[in-house]
JSON list of C-alpha atoms in Angstrom, two decimals:
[
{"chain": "A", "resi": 1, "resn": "UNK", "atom": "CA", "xyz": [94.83, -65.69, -29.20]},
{"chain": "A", "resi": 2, "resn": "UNK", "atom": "CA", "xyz": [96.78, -63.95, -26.17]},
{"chain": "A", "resi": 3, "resn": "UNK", "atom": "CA", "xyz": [100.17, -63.09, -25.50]},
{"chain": "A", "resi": 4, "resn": "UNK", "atom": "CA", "xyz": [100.45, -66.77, -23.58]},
{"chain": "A", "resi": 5, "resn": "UNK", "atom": "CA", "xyz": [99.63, -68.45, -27.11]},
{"chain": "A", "resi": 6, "resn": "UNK", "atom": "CA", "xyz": [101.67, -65.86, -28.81]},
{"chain": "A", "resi": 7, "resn": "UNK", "atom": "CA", "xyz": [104.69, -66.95, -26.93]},
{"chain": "A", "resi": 8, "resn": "UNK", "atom": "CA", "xyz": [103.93, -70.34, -27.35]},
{"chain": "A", "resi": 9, "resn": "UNK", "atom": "CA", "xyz": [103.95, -69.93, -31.18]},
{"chain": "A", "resi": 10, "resn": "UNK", "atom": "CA", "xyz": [107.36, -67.90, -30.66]},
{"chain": "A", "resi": 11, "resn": "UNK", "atom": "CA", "xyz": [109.57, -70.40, -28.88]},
{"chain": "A", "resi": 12, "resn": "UNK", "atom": "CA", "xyz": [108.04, -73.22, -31.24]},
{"chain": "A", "resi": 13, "resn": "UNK", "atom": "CA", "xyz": [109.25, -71.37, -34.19]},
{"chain": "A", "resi": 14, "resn": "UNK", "atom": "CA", "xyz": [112.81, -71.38, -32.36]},
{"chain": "A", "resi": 15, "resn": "UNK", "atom": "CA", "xyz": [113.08, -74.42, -31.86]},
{"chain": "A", "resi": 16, "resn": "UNK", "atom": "CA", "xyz": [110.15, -77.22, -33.09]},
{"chain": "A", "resi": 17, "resn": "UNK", "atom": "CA", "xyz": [112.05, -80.11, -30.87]},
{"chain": "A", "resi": 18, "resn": "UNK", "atom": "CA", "xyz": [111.00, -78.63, -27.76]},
{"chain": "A", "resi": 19, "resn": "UNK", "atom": "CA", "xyz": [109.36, -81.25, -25.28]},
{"chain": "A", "resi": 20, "resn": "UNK", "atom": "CA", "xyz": [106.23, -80.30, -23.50]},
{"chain": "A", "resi": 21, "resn": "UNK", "atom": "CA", "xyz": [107.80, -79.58, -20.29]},
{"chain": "A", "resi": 22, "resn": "UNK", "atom": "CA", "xyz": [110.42, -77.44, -22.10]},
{"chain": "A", "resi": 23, "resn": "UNK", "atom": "CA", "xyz": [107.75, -75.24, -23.76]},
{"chain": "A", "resi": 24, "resn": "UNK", "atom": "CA", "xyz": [105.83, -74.87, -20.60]},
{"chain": "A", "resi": 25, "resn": "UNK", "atom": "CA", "xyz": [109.12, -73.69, -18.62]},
{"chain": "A", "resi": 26, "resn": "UNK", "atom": "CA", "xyz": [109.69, -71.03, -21.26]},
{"chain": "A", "resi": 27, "resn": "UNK", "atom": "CA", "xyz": [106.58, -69.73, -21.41]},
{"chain": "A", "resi": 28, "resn": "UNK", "atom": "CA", "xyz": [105.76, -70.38, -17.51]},
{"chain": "A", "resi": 29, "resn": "UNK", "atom": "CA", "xyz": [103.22, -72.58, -17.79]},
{"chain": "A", "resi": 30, "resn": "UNK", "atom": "CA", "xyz": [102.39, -75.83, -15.97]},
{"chain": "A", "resi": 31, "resn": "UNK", "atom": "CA", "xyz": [102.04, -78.66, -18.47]},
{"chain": "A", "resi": 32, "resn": "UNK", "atom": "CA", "xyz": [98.60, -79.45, -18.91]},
{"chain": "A", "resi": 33, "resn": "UNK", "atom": "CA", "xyz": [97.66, -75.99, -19.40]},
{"chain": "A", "resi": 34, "resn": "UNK", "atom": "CA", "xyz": [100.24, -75.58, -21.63]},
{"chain": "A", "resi": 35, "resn": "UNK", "atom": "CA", "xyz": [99.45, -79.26, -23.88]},
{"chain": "A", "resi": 36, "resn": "UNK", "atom": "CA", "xyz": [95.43, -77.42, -23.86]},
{"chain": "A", "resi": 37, "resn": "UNK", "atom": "CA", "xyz": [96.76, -74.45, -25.60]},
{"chain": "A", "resi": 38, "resn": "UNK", "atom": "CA", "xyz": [98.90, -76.69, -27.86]},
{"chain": "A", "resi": 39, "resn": "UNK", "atom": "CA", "xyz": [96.26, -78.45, -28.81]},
{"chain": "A", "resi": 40, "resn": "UNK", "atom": "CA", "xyz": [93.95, -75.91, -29.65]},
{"chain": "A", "resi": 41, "resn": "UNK", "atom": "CA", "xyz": [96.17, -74.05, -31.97]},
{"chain": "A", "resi": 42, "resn": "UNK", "atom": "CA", "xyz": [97.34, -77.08, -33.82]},
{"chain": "A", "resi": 43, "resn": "UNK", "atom": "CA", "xyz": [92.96, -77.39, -34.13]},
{"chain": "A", "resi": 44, "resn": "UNK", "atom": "CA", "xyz": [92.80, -73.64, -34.96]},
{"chain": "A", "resi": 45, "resn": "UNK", "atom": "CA", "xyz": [95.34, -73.79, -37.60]},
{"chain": "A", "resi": 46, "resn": "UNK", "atom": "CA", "xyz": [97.59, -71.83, -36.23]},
{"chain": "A", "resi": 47, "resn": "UNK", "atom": "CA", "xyz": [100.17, -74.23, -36.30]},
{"chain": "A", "resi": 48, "resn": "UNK", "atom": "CA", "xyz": [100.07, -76.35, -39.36]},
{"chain": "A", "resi": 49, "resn": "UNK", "atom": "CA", "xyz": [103.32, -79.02, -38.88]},
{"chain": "A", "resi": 50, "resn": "UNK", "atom": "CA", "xyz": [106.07, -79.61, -37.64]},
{"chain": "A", "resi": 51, "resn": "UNK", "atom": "CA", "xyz": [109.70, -80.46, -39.60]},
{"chain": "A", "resi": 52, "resn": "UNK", "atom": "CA", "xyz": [113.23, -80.10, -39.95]},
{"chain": "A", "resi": 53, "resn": "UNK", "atom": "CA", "xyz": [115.05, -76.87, -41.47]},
{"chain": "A", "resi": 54, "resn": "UNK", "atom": "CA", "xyz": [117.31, -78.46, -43.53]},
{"chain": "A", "resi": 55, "resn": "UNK", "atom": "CA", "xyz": [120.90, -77.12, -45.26]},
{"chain": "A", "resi": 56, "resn": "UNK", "atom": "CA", "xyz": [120.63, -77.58, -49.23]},
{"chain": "A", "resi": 57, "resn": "UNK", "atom": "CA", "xyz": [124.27, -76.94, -50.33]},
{"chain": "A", "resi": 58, "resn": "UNK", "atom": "CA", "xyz": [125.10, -79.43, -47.75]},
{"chain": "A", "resi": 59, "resn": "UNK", "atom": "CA", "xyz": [122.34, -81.79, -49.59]},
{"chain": "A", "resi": 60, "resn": "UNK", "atom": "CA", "xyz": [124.00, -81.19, -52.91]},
{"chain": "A", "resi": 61, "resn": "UNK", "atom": "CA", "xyz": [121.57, -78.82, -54.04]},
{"chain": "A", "resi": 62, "resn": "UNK", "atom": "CA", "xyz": [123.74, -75.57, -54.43]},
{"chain": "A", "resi": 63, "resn": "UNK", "atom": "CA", "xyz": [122.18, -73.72, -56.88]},
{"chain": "A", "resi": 64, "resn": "UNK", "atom": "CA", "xyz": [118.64, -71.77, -56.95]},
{"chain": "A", "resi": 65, "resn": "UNK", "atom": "CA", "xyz": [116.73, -69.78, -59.04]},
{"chain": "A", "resi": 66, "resn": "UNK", "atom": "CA", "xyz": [113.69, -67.35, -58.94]},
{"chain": "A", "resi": 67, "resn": "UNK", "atom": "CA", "xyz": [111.40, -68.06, -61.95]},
{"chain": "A", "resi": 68, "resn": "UNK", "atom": "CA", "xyz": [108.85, -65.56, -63.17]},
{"chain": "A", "resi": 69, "resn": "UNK", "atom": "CA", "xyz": [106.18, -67.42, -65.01]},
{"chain": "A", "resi": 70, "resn": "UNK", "atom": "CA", "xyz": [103.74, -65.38, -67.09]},
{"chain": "A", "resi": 71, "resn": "UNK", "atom": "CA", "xyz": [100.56, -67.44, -68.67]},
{"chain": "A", "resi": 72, "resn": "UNK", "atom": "CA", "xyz": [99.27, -67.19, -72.10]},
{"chain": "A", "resi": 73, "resn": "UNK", "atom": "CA", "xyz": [96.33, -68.62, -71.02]},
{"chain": "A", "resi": 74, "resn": "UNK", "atom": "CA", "xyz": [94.50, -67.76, -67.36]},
{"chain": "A", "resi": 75, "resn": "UNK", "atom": "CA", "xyz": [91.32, -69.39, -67.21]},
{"chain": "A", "resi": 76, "resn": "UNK", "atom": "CA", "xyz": [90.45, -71.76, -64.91]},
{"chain": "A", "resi": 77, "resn": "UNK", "atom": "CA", "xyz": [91.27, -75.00, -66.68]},
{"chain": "A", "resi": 78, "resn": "UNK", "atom": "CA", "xyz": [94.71, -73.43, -67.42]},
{"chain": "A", "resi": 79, "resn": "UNK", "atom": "CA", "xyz": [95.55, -72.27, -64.25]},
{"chain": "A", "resi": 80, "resn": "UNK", "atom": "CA", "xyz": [93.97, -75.45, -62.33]},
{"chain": "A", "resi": 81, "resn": "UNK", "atom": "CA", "xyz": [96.52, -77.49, -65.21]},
{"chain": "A", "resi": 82, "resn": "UNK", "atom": "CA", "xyz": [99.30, -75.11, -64.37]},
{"chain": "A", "resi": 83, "resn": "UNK", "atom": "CA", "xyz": [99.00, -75.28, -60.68]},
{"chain": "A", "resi": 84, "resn": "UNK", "atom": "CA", "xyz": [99.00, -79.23, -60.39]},
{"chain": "A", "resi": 85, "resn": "UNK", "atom": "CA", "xyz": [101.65, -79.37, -62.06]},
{"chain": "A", "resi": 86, "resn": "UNK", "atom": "CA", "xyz": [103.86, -77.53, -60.51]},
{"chain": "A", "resi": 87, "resn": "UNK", "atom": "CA", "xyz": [103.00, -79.14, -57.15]},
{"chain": "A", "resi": 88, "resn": "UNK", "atom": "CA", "xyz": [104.59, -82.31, -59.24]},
{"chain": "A", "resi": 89, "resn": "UNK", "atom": "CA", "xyz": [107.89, -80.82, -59.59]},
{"chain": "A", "resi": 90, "resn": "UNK", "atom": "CA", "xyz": [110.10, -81.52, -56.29]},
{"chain": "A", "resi": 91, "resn": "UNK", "atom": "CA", "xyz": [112.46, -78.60, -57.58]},
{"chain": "A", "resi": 92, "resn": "UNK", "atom": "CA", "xyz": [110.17, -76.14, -57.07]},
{"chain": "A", "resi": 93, "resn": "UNK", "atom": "CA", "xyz": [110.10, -75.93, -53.13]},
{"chain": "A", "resi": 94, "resn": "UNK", "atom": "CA", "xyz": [108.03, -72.85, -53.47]},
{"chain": "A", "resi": 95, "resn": "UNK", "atom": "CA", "xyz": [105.24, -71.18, -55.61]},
{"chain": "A", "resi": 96, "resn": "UNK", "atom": "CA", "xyz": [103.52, -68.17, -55.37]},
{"chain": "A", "resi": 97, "resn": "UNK", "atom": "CA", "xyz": [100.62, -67.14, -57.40]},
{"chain": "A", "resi": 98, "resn": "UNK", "atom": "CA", "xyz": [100.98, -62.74, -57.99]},
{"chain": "A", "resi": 99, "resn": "UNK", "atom": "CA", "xyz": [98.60, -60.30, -58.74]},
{"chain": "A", "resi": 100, "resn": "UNK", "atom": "CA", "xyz": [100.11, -58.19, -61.82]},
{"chain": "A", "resi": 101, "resn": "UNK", "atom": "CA", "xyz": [102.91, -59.60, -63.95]},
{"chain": "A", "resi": 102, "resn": "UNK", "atom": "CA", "xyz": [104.12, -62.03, -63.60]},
{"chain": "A", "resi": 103, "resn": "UNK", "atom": "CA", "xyz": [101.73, -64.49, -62.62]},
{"chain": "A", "resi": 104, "resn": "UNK", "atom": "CA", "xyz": [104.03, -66.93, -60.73]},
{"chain": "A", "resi": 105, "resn": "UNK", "atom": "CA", "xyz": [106.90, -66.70, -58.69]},
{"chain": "A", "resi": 106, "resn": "UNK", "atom": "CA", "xyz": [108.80, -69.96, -58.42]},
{"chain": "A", "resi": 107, "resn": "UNK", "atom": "CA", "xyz": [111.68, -70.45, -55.93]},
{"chain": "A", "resi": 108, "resn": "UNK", "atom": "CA", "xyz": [113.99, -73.53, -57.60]},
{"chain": "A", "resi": 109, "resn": "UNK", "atom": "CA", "xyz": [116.77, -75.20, -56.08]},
{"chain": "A", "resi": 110, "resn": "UNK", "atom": "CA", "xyz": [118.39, -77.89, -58.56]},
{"chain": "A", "resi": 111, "resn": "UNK", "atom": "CA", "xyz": [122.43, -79.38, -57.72]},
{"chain": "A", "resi": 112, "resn": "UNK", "atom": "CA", "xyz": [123.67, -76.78, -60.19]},
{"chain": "A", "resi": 113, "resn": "UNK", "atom": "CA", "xyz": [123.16, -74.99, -63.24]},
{"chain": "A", "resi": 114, "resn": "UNK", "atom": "CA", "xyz": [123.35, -77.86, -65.78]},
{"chain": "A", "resi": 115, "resn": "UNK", "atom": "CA", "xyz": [120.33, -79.84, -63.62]},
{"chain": "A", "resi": 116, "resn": "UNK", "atom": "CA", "xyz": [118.09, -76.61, -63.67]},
{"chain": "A", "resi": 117, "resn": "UNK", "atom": "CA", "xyz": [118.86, -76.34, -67.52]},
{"chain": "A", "resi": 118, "resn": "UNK", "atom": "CA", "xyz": [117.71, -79.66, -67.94]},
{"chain": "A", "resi": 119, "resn": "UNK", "atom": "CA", "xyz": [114.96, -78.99, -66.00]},
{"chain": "A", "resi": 120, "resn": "UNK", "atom": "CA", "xyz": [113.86, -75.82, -67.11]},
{"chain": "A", "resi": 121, "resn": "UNK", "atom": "CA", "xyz": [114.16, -77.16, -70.70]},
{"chain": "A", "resi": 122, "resn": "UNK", "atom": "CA", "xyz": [112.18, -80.54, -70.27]},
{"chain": "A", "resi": 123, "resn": "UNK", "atom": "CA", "xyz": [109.56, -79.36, -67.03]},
{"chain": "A", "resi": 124, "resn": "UNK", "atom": "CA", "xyz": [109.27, -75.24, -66.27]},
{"chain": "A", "resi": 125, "resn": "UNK", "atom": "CA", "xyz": [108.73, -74.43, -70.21]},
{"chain": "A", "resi": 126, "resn": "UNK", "atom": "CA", "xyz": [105.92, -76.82, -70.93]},
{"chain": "A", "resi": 127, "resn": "UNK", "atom": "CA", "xyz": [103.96, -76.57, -68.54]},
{"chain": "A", "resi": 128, "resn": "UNK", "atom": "CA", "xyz": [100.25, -75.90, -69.25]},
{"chain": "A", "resi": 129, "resn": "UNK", "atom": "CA", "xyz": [99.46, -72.30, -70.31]},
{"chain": "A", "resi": 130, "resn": "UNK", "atom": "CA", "xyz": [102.81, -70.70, -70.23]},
{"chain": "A", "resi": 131, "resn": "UNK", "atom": "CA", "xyz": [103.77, -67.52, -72.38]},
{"chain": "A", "resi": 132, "resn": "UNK", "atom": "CA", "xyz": [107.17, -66.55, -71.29]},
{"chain": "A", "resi": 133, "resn": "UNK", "atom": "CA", "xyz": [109.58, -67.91, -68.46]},
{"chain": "A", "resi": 134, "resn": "UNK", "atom": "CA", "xyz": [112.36, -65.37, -66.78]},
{"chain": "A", "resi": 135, "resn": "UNK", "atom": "CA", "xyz": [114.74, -66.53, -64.39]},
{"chain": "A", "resi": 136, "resn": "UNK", "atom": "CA", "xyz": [117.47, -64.84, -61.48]},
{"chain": "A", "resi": 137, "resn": "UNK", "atom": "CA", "xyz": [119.79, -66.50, -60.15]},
{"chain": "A", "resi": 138, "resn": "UNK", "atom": "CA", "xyz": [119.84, -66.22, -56.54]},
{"chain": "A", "resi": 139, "resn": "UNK", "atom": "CA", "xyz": [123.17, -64.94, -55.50]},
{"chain": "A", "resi": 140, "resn": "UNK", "atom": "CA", "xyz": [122.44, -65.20, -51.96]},
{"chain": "A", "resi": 141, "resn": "UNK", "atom": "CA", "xyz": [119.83, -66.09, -49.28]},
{"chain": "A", "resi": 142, "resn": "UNK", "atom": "CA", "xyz": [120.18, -62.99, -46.79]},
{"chain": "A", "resi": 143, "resn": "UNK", "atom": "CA", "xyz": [116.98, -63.92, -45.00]},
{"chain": "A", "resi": 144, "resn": "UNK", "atom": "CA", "xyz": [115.68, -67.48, -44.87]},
{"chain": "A", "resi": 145, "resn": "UNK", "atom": "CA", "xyz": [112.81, -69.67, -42.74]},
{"chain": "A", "resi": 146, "resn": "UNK", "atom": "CA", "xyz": [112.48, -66.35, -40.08]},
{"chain": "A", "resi": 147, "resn": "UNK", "atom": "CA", "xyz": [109.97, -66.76, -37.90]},
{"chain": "A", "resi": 148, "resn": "UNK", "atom": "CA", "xyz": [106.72, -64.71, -38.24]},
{"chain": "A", "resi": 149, "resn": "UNK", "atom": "CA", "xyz": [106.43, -61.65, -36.50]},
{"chain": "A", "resi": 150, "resn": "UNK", "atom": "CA", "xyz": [103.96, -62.03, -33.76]}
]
């Protein structure tokens, strides 16, 4: 990777919508060298999608938590359990597994508090292998969806 594919990656994390010509311009390129180097860091990996950053309170989906999960149980079965379902639960738009306590970190966004009770009651605390659940309330995002540092 060079600086050319590093500012590639840059202006795409500015702004995903940008057409090929667009990118090119920005990053002074003609086009068909630019679509090559496109191309072969969507292959690489290096970019893995493409989507929409989108607004939750406007969506209705004011209120988030941080959940700290910590497991009774850590073997593989357990985990594997634990880990699928999680990836079940729409709420949960992110999950981290963390060396140390606790094991999880779980980023929740429910439409307020009463829908994350309910859902904390009837999902979060039985899911496979957990020993103790501690949520924060997130009383606001300071720094959200930046870009990575390249």
């Amino acid at each position: 990777m060079d600086d050319v594919d590093r500012k590639i990656l840059a202006e795409l994390q500015k702004d995903g919508r940008l057409t090929l010509t667009e990118l090119a311009e920005r990053v002074r390129l003609s086009v068909s060298p630019c679509h090559r180097r496109l191309r072969a860091l969507e292959r690489s990996g290096a970019i893995t999608g493409y989507h929409a950053t989108l607004n939750a309170p406007a969506l209705g989906l004011g209120f988030e938590a941080l959940v700290f999960v910590t497991m009774r149980y850590e073997d593989r079965q357990t985990v594997a359990a634990f880990e699928e379902a999680v990836a079940e639960i729409p709420h949960v738009v992110q999950a981290q597994r963390l060396f140390g306590d606790p094991d999880y970190l779980l980023r929740v966004v429910t439409r307020d508090l009463e829908a994350y009770r309910r859902l904390y009651d009837d999902r979060l605390a039985s899911l496979p292998g957990v020993q103790r659940l501690s949520s924060t309330l997130v009383m606001a995002n300071l720094v959200e969806a930046r870009p990575l540092p390249l």
